[in-house]
Structure formats: structure tokens, C-alpha cells
Tab-separated table of C-alpha atoms and ligand atoms in Angstrom:
chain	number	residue	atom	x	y	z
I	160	UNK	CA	0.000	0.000	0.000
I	161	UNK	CA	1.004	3.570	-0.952
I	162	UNK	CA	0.047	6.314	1.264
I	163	UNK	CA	-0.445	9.904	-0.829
I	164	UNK	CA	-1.327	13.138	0.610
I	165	UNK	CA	-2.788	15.868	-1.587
I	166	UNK	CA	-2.027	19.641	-0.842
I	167	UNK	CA	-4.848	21.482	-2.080
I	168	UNK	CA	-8.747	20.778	-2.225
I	169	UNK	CA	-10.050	22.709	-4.735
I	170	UNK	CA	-11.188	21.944	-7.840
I	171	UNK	CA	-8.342	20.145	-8.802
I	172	UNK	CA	-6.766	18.445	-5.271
I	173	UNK	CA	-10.889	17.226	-5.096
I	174	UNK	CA	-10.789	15.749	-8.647
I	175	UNK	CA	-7.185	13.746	-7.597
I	176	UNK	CA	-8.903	12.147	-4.418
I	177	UNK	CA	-12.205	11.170	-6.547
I	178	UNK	CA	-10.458	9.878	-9.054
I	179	UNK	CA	-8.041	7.544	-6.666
I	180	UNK	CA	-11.262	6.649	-4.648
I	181	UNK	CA	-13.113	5.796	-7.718
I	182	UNK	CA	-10.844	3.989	-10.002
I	183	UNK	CA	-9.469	1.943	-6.817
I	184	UNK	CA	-8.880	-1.649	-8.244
I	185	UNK	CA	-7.815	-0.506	-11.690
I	186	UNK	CA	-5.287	2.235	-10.518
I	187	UNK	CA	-4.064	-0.461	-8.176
I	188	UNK	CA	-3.714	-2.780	-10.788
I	189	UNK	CA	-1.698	-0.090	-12.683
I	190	UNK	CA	0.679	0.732	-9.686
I	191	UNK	CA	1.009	-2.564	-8.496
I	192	UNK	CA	-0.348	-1.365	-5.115
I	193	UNK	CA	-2.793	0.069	-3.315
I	194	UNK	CA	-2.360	3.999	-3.486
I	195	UNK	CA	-4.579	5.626	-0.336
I	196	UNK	CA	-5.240	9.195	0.141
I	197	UNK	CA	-3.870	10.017	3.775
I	198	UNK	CA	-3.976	13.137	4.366
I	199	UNK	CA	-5.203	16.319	2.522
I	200	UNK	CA	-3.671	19.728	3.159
I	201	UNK	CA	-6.305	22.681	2.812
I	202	UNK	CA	-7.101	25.727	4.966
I	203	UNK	CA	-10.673	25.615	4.597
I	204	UNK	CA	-13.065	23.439	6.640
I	205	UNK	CA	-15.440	20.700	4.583
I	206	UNK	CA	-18.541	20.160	6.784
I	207	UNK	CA	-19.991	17.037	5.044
I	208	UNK	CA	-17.480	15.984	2.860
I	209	UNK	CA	-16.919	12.444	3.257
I	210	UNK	CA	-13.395	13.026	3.471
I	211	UNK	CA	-13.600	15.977	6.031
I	212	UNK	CA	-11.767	13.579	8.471
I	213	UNK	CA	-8.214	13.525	6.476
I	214	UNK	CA	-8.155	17.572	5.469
I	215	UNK	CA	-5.141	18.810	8.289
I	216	UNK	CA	-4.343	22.651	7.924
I	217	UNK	CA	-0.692	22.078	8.707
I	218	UNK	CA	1.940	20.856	6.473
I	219	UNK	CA	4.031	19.862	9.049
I	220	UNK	CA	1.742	17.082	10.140
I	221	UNK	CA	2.403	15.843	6.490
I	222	UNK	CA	5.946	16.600	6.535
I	223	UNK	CA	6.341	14.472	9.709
I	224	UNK	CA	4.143	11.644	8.358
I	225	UNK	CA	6.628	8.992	7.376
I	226	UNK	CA	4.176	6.748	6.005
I	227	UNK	CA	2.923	9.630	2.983
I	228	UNK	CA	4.970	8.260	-0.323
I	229	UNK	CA	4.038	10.495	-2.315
I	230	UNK	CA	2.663	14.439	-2.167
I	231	UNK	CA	0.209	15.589	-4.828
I	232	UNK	CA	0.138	19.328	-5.268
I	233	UNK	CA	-2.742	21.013	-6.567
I	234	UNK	CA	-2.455	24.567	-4.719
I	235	UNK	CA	-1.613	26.294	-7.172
I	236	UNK	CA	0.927	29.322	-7.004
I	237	UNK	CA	4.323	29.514	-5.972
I	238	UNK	CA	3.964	29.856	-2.136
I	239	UNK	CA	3.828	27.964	-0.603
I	240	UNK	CA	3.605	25.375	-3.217
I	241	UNK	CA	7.257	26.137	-3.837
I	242	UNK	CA	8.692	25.537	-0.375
I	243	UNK	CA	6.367	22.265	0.272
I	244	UNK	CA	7.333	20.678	-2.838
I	245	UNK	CA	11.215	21.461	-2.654
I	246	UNK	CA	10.934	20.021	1.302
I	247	UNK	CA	8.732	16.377	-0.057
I	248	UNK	CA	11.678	16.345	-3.061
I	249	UNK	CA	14.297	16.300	-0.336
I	250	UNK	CA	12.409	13.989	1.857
I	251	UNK	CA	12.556	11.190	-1.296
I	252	UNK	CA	8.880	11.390	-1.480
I	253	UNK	CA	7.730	11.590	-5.559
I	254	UNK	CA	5.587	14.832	-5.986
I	255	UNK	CA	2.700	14.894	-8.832
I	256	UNK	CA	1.708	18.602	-9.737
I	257	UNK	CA	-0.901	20.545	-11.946
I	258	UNK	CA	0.699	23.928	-11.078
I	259	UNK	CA	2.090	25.380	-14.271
I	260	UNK	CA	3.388	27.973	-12.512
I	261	UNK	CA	5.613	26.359	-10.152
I	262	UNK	CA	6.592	24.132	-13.405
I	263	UNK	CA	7.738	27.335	-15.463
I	264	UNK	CA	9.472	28.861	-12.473
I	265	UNK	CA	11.294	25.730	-10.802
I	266	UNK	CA	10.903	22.634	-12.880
I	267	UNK	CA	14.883	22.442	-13.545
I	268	UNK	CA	15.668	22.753	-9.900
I	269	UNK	CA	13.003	20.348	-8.838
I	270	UNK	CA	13.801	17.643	-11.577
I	271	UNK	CA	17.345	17.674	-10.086
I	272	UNK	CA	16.377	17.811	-6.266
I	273	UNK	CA	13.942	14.460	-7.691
I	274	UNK	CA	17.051	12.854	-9.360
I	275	UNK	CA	19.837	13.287	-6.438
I	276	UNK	CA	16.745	12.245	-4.060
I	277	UNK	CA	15.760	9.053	-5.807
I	278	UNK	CA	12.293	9.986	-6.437
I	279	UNK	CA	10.531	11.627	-9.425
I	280	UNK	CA	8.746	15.472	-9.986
I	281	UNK	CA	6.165	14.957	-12.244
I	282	UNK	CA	3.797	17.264	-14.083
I	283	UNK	CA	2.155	15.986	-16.679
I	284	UNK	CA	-1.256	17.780	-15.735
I	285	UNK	CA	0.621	21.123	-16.155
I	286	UNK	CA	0.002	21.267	-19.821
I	287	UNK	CA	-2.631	20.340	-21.703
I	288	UNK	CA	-5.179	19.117	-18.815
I	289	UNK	CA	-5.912	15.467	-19.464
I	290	UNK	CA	-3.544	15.404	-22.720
I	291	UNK	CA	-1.239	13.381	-22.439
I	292	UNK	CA	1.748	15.157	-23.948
I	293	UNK	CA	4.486	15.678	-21.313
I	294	UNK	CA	5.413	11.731	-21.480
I	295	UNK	CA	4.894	11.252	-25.092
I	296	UNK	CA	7.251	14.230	-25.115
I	297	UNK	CA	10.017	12.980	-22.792
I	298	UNK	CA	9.899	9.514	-23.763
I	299	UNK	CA	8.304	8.638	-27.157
I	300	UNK	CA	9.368	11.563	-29.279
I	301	UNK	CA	12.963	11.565	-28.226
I	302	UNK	CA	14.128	10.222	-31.263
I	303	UNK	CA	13.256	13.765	-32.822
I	304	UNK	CA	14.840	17.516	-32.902
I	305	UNK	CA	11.152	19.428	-32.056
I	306	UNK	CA	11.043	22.280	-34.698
I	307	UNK	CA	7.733	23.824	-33.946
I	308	UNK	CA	4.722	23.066	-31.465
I	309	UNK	CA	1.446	25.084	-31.938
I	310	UNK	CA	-0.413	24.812	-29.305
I	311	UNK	CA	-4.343	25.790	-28.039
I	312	UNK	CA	-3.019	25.540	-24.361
I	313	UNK	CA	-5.632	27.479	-22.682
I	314	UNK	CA	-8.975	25.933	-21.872
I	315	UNK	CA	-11.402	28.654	-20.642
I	316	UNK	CA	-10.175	31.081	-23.410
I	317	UNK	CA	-10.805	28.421	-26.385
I	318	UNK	CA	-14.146	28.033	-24.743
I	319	UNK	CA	-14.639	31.587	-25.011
I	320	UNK	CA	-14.053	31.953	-28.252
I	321	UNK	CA	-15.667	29.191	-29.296
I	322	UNK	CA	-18.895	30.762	-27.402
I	323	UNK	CA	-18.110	34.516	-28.567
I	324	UNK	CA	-17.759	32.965	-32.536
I	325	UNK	CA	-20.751	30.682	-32.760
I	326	UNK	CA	-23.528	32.253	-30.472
I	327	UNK	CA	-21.949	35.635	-30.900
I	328	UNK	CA	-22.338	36.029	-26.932
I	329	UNK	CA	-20.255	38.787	-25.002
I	330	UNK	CA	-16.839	38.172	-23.591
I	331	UNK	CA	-18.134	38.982	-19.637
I	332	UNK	CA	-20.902	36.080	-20.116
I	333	UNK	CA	-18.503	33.546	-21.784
I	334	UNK	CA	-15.887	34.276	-18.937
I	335	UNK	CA	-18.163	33.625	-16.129
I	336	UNK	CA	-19.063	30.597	-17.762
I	337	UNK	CA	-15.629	29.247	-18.009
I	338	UNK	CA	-15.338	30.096	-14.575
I	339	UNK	CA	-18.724	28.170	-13.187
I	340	UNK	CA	-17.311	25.216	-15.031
I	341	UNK	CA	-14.331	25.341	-12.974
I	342	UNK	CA	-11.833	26.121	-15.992
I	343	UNK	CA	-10.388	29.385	-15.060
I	344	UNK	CA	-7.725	30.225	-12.629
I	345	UNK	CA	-8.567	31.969	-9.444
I	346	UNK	CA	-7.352	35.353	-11.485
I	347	UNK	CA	-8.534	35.196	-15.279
I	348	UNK	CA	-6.347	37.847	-16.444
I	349	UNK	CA	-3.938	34.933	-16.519
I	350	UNK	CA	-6.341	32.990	-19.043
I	351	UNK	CA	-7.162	36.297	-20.724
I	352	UNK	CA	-4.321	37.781	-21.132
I	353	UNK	CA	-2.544	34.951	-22.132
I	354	UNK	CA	0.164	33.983	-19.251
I	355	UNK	CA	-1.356	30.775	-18.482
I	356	UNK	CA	-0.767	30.153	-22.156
I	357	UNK	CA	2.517	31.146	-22.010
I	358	UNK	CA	3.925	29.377	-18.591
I	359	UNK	CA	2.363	26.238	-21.003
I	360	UNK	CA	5.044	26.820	-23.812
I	361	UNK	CA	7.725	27.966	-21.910
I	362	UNK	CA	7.163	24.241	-19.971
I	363	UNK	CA	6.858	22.404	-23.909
I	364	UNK	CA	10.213	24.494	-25.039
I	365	UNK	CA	12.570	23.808	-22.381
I	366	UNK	CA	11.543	20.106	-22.316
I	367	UNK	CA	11.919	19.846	-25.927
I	368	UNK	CA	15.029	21.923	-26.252
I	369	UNK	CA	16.281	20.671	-22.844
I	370	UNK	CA	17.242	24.142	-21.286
I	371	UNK	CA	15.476	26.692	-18.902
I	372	UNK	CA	13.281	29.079	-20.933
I	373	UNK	CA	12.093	31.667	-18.697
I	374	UNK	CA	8.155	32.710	-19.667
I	375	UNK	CA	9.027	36.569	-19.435
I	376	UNK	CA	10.901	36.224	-22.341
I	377	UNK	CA	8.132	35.011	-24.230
I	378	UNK	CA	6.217	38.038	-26.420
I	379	UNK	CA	2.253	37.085	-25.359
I	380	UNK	CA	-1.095	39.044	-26.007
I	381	UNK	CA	-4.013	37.750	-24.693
I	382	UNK	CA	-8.249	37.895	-26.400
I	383	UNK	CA	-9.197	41.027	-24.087
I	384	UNK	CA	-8.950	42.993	-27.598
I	385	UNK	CA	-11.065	40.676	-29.711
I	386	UNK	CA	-14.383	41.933	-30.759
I	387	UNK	CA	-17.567	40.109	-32.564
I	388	UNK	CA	-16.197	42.357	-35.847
I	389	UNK	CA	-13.194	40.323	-36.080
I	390	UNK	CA	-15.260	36.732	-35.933
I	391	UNK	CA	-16.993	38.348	-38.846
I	392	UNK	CA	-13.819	38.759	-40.807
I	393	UNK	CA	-12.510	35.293	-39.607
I	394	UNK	CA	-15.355	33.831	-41.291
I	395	UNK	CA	-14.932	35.786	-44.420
I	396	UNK	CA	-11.570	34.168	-44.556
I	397	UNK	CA	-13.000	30.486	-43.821
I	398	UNK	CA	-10.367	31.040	-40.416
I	399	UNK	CA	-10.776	30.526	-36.715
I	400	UNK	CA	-9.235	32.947	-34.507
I	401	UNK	CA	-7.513	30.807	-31.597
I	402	UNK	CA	-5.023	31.857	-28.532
I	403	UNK	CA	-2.434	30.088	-30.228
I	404	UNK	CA	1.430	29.255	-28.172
I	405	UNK	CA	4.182	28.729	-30.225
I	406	UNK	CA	7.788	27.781	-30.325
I	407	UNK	CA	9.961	26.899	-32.995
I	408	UNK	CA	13.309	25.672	-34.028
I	409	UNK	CA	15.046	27.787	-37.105
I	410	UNK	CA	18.384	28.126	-38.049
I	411	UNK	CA	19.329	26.562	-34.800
I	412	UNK	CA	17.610	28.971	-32.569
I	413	UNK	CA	14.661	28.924	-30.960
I	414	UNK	CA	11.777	31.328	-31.302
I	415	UNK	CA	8.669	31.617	-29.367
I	416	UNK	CA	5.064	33.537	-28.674
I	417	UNK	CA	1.762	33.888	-27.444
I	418	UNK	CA	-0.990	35.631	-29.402
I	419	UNK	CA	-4.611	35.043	-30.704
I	420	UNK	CA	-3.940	33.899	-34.387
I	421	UNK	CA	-6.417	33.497	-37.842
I	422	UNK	CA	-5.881	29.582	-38.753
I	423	UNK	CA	-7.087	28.225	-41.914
I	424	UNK	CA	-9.999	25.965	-42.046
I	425	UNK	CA	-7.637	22.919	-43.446
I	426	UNK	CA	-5.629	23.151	-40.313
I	427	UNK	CA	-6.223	20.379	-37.821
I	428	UNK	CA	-6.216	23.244	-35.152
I	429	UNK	CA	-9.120	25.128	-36.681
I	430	UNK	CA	-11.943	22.777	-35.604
I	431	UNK	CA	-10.800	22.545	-31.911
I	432	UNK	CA	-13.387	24.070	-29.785
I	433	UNK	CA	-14.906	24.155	-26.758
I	434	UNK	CA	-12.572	23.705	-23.559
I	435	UNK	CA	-10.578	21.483	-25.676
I	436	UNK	CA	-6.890	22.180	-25.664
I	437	UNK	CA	-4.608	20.639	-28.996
I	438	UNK	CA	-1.060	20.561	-29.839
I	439	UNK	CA	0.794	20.211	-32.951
I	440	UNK	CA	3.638	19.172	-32.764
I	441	UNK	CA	6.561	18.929	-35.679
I	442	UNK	CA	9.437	16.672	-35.379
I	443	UNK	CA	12.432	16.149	-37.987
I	444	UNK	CA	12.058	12.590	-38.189
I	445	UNK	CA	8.449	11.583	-37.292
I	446	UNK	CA	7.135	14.798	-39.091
I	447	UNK	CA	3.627	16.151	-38.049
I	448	UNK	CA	1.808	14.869	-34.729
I	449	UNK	CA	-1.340	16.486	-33.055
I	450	UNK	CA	-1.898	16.200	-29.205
I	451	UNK	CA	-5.967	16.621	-28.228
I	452	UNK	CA	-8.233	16.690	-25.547
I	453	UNK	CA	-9.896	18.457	-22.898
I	454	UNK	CA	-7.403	21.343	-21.430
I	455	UNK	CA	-8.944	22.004	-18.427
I	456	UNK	CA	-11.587	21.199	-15.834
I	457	UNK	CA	-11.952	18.535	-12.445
I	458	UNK	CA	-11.893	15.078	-13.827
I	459	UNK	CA	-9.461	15.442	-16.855
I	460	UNK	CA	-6.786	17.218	-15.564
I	461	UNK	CA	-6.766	14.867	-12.733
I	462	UNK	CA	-7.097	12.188	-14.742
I	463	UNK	CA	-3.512	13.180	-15.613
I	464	UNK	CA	-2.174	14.072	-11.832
I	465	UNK	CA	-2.883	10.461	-10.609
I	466	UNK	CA	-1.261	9.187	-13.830
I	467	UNK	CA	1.885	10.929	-12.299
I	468	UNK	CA	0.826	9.406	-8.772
I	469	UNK	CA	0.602	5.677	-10.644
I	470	UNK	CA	3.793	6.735	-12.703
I	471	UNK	CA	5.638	7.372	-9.519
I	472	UNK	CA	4.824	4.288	-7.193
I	473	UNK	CA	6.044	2.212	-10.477
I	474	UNK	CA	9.368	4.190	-9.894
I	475	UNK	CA	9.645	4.141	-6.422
I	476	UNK	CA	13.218	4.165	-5.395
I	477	UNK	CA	14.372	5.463	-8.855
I	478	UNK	CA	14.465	8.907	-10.567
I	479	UNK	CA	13.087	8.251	-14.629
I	480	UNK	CA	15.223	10.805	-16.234
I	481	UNK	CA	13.838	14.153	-18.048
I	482	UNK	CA	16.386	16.260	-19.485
I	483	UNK	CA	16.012	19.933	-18.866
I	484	UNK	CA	19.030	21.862	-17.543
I	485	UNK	CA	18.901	25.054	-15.259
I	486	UNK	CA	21.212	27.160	-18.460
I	487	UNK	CA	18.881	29.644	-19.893
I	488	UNK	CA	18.056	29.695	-23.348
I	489	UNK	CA	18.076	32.942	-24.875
I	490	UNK	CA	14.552	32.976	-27.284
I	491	UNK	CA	15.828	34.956	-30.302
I	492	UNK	CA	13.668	38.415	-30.882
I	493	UNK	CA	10.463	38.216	-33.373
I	494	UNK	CA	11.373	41.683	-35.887
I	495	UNK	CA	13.168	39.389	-38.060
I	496	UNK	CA	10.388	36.711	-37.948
I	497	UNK	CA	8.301	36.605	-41.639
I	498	UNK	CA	4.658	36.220	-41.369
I	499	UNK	CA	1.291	37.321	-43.111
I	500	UNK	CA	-0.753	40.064	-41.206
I	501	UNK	CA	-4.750	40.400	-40.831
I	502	UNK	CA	-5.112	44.424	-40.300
I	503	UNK	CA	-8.231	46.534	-39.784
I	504	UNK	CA	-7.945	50.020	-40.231
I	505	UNK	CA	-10.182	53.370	-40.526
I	506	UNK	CA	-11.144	54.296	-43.840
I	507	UNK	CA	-9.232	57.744	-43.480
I	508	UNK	CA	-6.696	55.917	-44.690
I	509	UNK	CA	-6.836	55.703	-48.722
I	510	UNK	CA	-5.924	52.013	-50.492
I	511	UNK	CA	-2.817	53.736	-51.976
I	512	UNK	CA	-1.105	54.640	-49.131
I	513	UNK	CA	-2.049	51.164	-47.586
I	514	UNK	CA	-0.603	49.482	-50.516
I	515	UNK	CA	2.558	51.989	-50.169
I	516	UNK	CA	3.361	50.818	-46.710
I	517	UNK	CA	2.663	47.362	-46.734
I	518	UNK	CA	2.755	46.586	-50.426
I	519	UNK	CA	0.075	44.407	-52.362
I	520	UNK	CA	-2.330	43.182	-50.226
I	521	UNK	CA	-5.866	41.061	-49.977
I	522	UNK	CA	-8.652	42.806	-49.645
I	523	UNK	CA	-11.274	40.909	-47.031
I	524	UNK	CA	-14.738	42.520	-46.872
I	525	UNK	CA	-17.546	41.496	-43.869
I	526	UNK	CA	-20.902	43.189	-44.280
I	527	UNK	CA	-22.291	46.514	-42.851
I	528	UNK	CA	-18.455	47.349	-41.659
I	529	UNK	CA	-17.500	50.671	-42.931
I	530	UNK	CA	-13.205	50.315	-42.297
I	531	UNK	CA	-10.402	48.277	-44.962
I	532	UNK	CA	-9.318	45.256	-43.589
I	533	UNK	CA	-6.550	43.164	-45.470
I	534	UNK	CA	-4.266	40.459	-45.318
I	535	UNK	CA	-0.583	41.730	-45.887
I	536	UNK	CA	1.483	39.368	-47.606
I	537	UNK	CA	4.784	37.569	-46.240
I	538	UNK	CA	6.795	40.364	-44.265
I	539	UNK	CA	8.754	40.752	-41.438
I	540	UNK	CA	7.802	41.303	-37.577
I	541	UNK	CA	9.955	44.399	-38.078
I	542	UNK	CA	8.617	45.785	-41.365
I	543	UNK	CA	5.137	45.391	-40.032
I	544	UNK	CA	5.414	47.080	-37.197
I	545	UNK	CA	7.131	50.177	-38.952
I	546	UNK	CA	4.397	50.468	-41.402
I	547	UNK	CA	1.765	50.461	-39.026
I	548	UNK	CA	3.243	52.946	-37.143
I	549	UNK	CA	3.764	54.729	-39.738
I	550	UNK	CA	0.575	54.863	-41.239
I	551	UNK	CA	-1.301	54.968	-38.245
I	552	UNK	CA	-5.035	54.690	-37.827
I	553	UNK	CA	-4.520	50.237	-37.013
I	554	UNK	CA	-7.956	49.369	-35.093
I	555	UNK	CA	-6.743	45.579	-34.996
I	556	UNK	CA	-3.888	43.460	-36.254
I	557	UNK	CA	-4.270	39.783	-35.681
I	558	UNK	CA	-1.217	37.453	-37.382
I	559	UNK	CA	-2.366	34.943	-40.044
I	560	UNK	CA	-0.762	31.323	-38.610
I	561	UNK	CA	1.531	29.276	-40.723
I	562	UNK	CA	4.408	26.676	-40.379
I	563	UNK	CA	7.728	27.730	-39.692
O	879	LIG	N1	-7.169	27.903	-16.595
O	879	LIG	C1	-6.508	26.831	-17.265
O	879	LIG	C2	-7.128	26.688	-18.637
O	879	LIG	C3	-6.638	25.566	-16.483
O	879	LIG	O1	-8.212	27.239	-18.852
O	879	LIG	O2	-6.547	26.043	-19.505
O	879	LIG	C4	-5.816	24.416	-16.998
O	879	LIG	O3	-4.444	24.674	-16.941
């Protein structure tokens, strides 16, 4: 028998213990053992629950336990998910985690504390929800040099646009809706504005590239500026707008951003909606692969914190190896980056002096909108930018996807 303790009853902590009371014999049978949820670690009182009796508001009485195996942490955060983690790691006790943020921020030094410890930090929830993407990653696409993943890695905001696009409701509704269905984080501006996104692909690139890549580097623009006008254009141009993440390989450097993109209707990404999350994912040998499934919510991201729980008692007493060192990688700047631009812009502006800054460019017309919009043609981050400015008069700019 395995003894686990879970730090955190939320949403997510709850989802871990139902899922390890429910699935009992067939988890078992997976782990080779019993697993048994000790203790749980929450400040709140649960009046009712049927597990009221194991919830302890002191980590210490965890800490101390030496019967708890293995520490789930659902908290969320940094602190003091941070500090607990780093203390179960030295302890030899495995840790399974859905915090993203603790992932982004420490998941070099805690895969090392796990390896010189003899026990494993695992976090395959941290991406993706129930996708299971961070083992494929590590394991079954090591063969491979990564040179791009594209990824819908935000839940609540694919299920807003999903809503905002097809029943052309308002952004406050959907985002109250995402939250009731327990998809949002506890601040949305990290959904909306795309940081949750972006913790997501900093995780993906410094598995795939092996190195620490440190989210702040990472350009990201969140939906807060997307308006029922620019569905209307999206359809024009048979697209999808989508929060997209993105990294890729090029020249030997790696390149990386967050920002709501157009994608065509032939790409596999386009009919992802709903809370589901999908990544594509291009490798040098196996070529194109696509990751999907729900990104966010109780039972599937759970789903994929006990896998980490099951993962680890198979382990115990050894450290499965992921690679990803502490040296940074430097993300190379987007100016010289070449890409095709959707642009809106007040008809002040005449065609010709459009066509002057940006060269040729498609025309896209939605009805009863008095403004140009246009698709530029291939051109740099840099050039863009410059012609915009210098033009003036932009009311939106969203980039056109494509492979790099
Ligand atoms: N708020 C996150 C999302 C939860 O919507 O994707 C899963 O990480």
C-alpha cells in the first residue's frame, strides 16, 4: 500500500482524491499497489465531505508523516507550493503537480532535487489538462529535434471563443461561464491575457530543447482585444481565430510567442473548440503529430495528476530521467520573424497609401463594416510594425498562422 497526501482541495486536489477513490482496483492494478489518500492539506473546513476527516491545515503534520509516499500538489501558485514541494523532493517522497506555474518557475531545480533524491517530480497535468503530452514528449518523441509546437493551451479562453464565434455572446458572459465550469484560474487575467498560455510553452520548449526558458521572455497578447467584428472577418476568410502558443526551431535557434492567431480551415487546429486544448507538434524525423483533448476542468486534468501518482509508485526508489538543464536559453527576438498580417484600419486611410506601406495586399470585406481590412502578404515582424506605425489609424492586427 502507498500512502499519498494531496495539498490542495479545490477543484483540482478534489478531482485527484475522486479519481483515486473511484478507479481503486484498476489504478491499483496499474501501480502494483494500493495507493490511499492520507492526508489532505487545505485551509478551509469541509462540513460534510466524506473526506472531512483527512483535510489537516498544517503541512508539518504531512511533513512528519513517514508513512505519505508520495505528495500531490494542486495549490496552485508559488507559495507555498514552492517551499512544500522542494521540502517532499528532499524527503525522497515523488511529488505529482498541476501547477504550471511552479513548473515554469522551478521545474529544472526540482527535476534535479527528484534525481539526487531518488524519487521523481512529475507534471504531466501542467500542460494540456488530461492530454497526455508531457510523457509522449520525454519519452516517445525523443528520437526527434522538435522544430515547432502550436499549441491551443488554454482551456477557458478556447471556450470563449468558441462561445463569442458561434452564439456571438459577449466576452463577460462567456468568462463567467468558463469560470462556473471550474476552468479558469482563481485570477482570469492569466487565461485572458494569455500567461497561463505562455507558462504552457515555456514548460513544452525547455523540455523539448532541454534548457530553462524563462516565460518573461516570451512576447504574449491575450483575447481582451477581440471583438464580434473580427469573428466576422474570420469567417470571411474560412479562419478561426484561436489563442495560439508557439515555439519553434530555425536556423538553430529557438523562437517563441503567445498571441490570438487566424488559422485556416484545413488546419487540424481550426476545428478545436470548446474547452478542448490541442497541440501540434513537428518533429524532424516523425514529421507532423497532433496532441488533443480536454485542457482544463476537475476530472481530466486529474485524470492526468494520478497518472503521475501511478507513474511514480512504479518508480519508487528510482528517478526516470527528463532532461532539462537550469542554463537559460536565450529565445531569439520576433522583428526578423516573416509572417502574413490580418489588419483593420479606418477608412481615413486611402488604399494607396495602404498598398505603399505594406505593399500588395488582400482585400477581405464582412458586411455593414464601414473600415479596410486586409491580409498583408509575407513580411517581417519588423517591417510590419514600422508600417503600421507609420501609417497609423490600425484598429486591430491579428497574425495569419503558418508553419515555420
Ligand atoms: N485555466 C486553465 C485553462 C486551467 O483554462 O486552460 C488548466 O491549466
Amino acid at each position: 500500500m502507498i500512502n499519498v497526501a494531496v495539498l490542495g482541495y479545490g477543484t483540482i486536489g478534489a478531482g485527484v482524491v475522486r479519481v483515486l477513490q473511484t478507479n481503486v482496483e484498476s489504478i491499483a492494478r496499474n501501480a502494483g499497489q494500493t495507493l490511499v489518500v492520507k492526508r489532505i492539506l487545505d485551509l478551509r473546513e469541509f462540513p460534510g465531505d466524506p473526506n472531512a476527516d483527512l483535510v489537516v491545515h498544517d503541512y508539518n503534520i504531512i511533513k512528519e508523516d513517514e508513512d505519505i509516499q508520495i505528495v500531490v500538489e494542486c495549490m496552485g501558485g508559488l507559495n507555498p507550493a514552492y517551499p512544500f514541494v522542494k521540502t517532499a523532493l528532499e524527503q525522497g517522497r515523488s511529488v505529482a503537480t498541476s501547477n504550471k506555474e511552479l513548473v515554469a518557475k522551478y521545474g529544472a531545480e526540482l527535476i534535479a532535487i527528484a534525481r539526487e533524491n531518488n524519487c521523481n517530480f512529475l507534471f504531466e497535468a501542467s500542460v494540456g489538462g488530461g492530454i497526455p503530452l508531457i510523457r509522449p514528449l520525454t519519452t516517445c518523441l525523443t528520437a526527434d529535434v522538435i522544430e515547432e509546437i502550436t499549441g491551443i493551451l488554454n482551456g477557458t479562453t478556447n471556450y470563449m471563443l468558441t462561445k463569442m464565434s458561434e452564439e456571438g455572446l459577449p466576452f463577460d458572459d462567456v468568462l463567467k461561464e468558463a469560470q462556473e465550469k471550474g476552468y479558469a484560474e482563481l485570477h482570469p487575467e492569466a487565461d485572458v491575457e494569455g500567461y497561463d498560455a505562455c507558462r504552457k510553452i515555456a514548460i513544452l520548449t525547455s523540455l523539448v530543447s532541454g534548457y530553462q526558458v524563462d516565460f518573461e521572455d516570451i512576447h504574449t497578447e491575450g483575447i481582451t482585444g477581440i471583438t464580434a467584428e473580427d469573428f466576422l472577418y474570420a469567417r470571411a476568410m474560412r479562419s478561426a481565430i484561436k489563442l495560439l502558443a508557439k515555439s519553434w526551431k530555425k536556423g538553430g535557434k529557438y523562437y517563441a510567442m503567445v498571441a490570438p492567431m487566424l488559422i485556416e480551415h484545413d488546419h487540424p487546429l481550426y476545428s478545436v473548440r470548446d474547452v478542448f486544448n490541442a497541440v501540434f507538434v513537428h518533429g524532424n524525423m516523425v514529421d507532423d503529430i497532433m496532441f488533443y483533448g480536454k485542457g482544463a476542468g476537475e476530472l481530466p486534468t486529474a485524470s492526468a495528476v494520478v497518472s503521475d501518482v501511478i507513474e511514480s509508485a512504479r518508480a519508487m526508489g528510482t528517478n526516470r530521467r527528463i532532461f532539462w538543464s537550469p542554463e537559460k536559453l536565450v529565445l531569439q527576438s520576433l522583428r526578423k520573424c516573416e509572417g502574413r498580417f490580418f489588419v483593420r484600419m479606418e477608412k481615413t486611410v486611402s488604399r494607396e497609401a495602404i498598398e505603399e506601406a505594406f505593399g500588395p495586399v488582400d482585400y477581405v470585406v464582412a458586411e455593414g463594416l464601414d473600415e479596410h481590412a486586409f491580409a498583408t502578404r509575407t513580411m517581417t515582424e519588423g517591417d510590419f510594425h514600422r508600417a503600421a506605425a507609420g501609417l497609423g489609424h490600425v484598429i486591430r492586427m491579428i497574425r495569419i498562422y503558418q508553419k515555420y
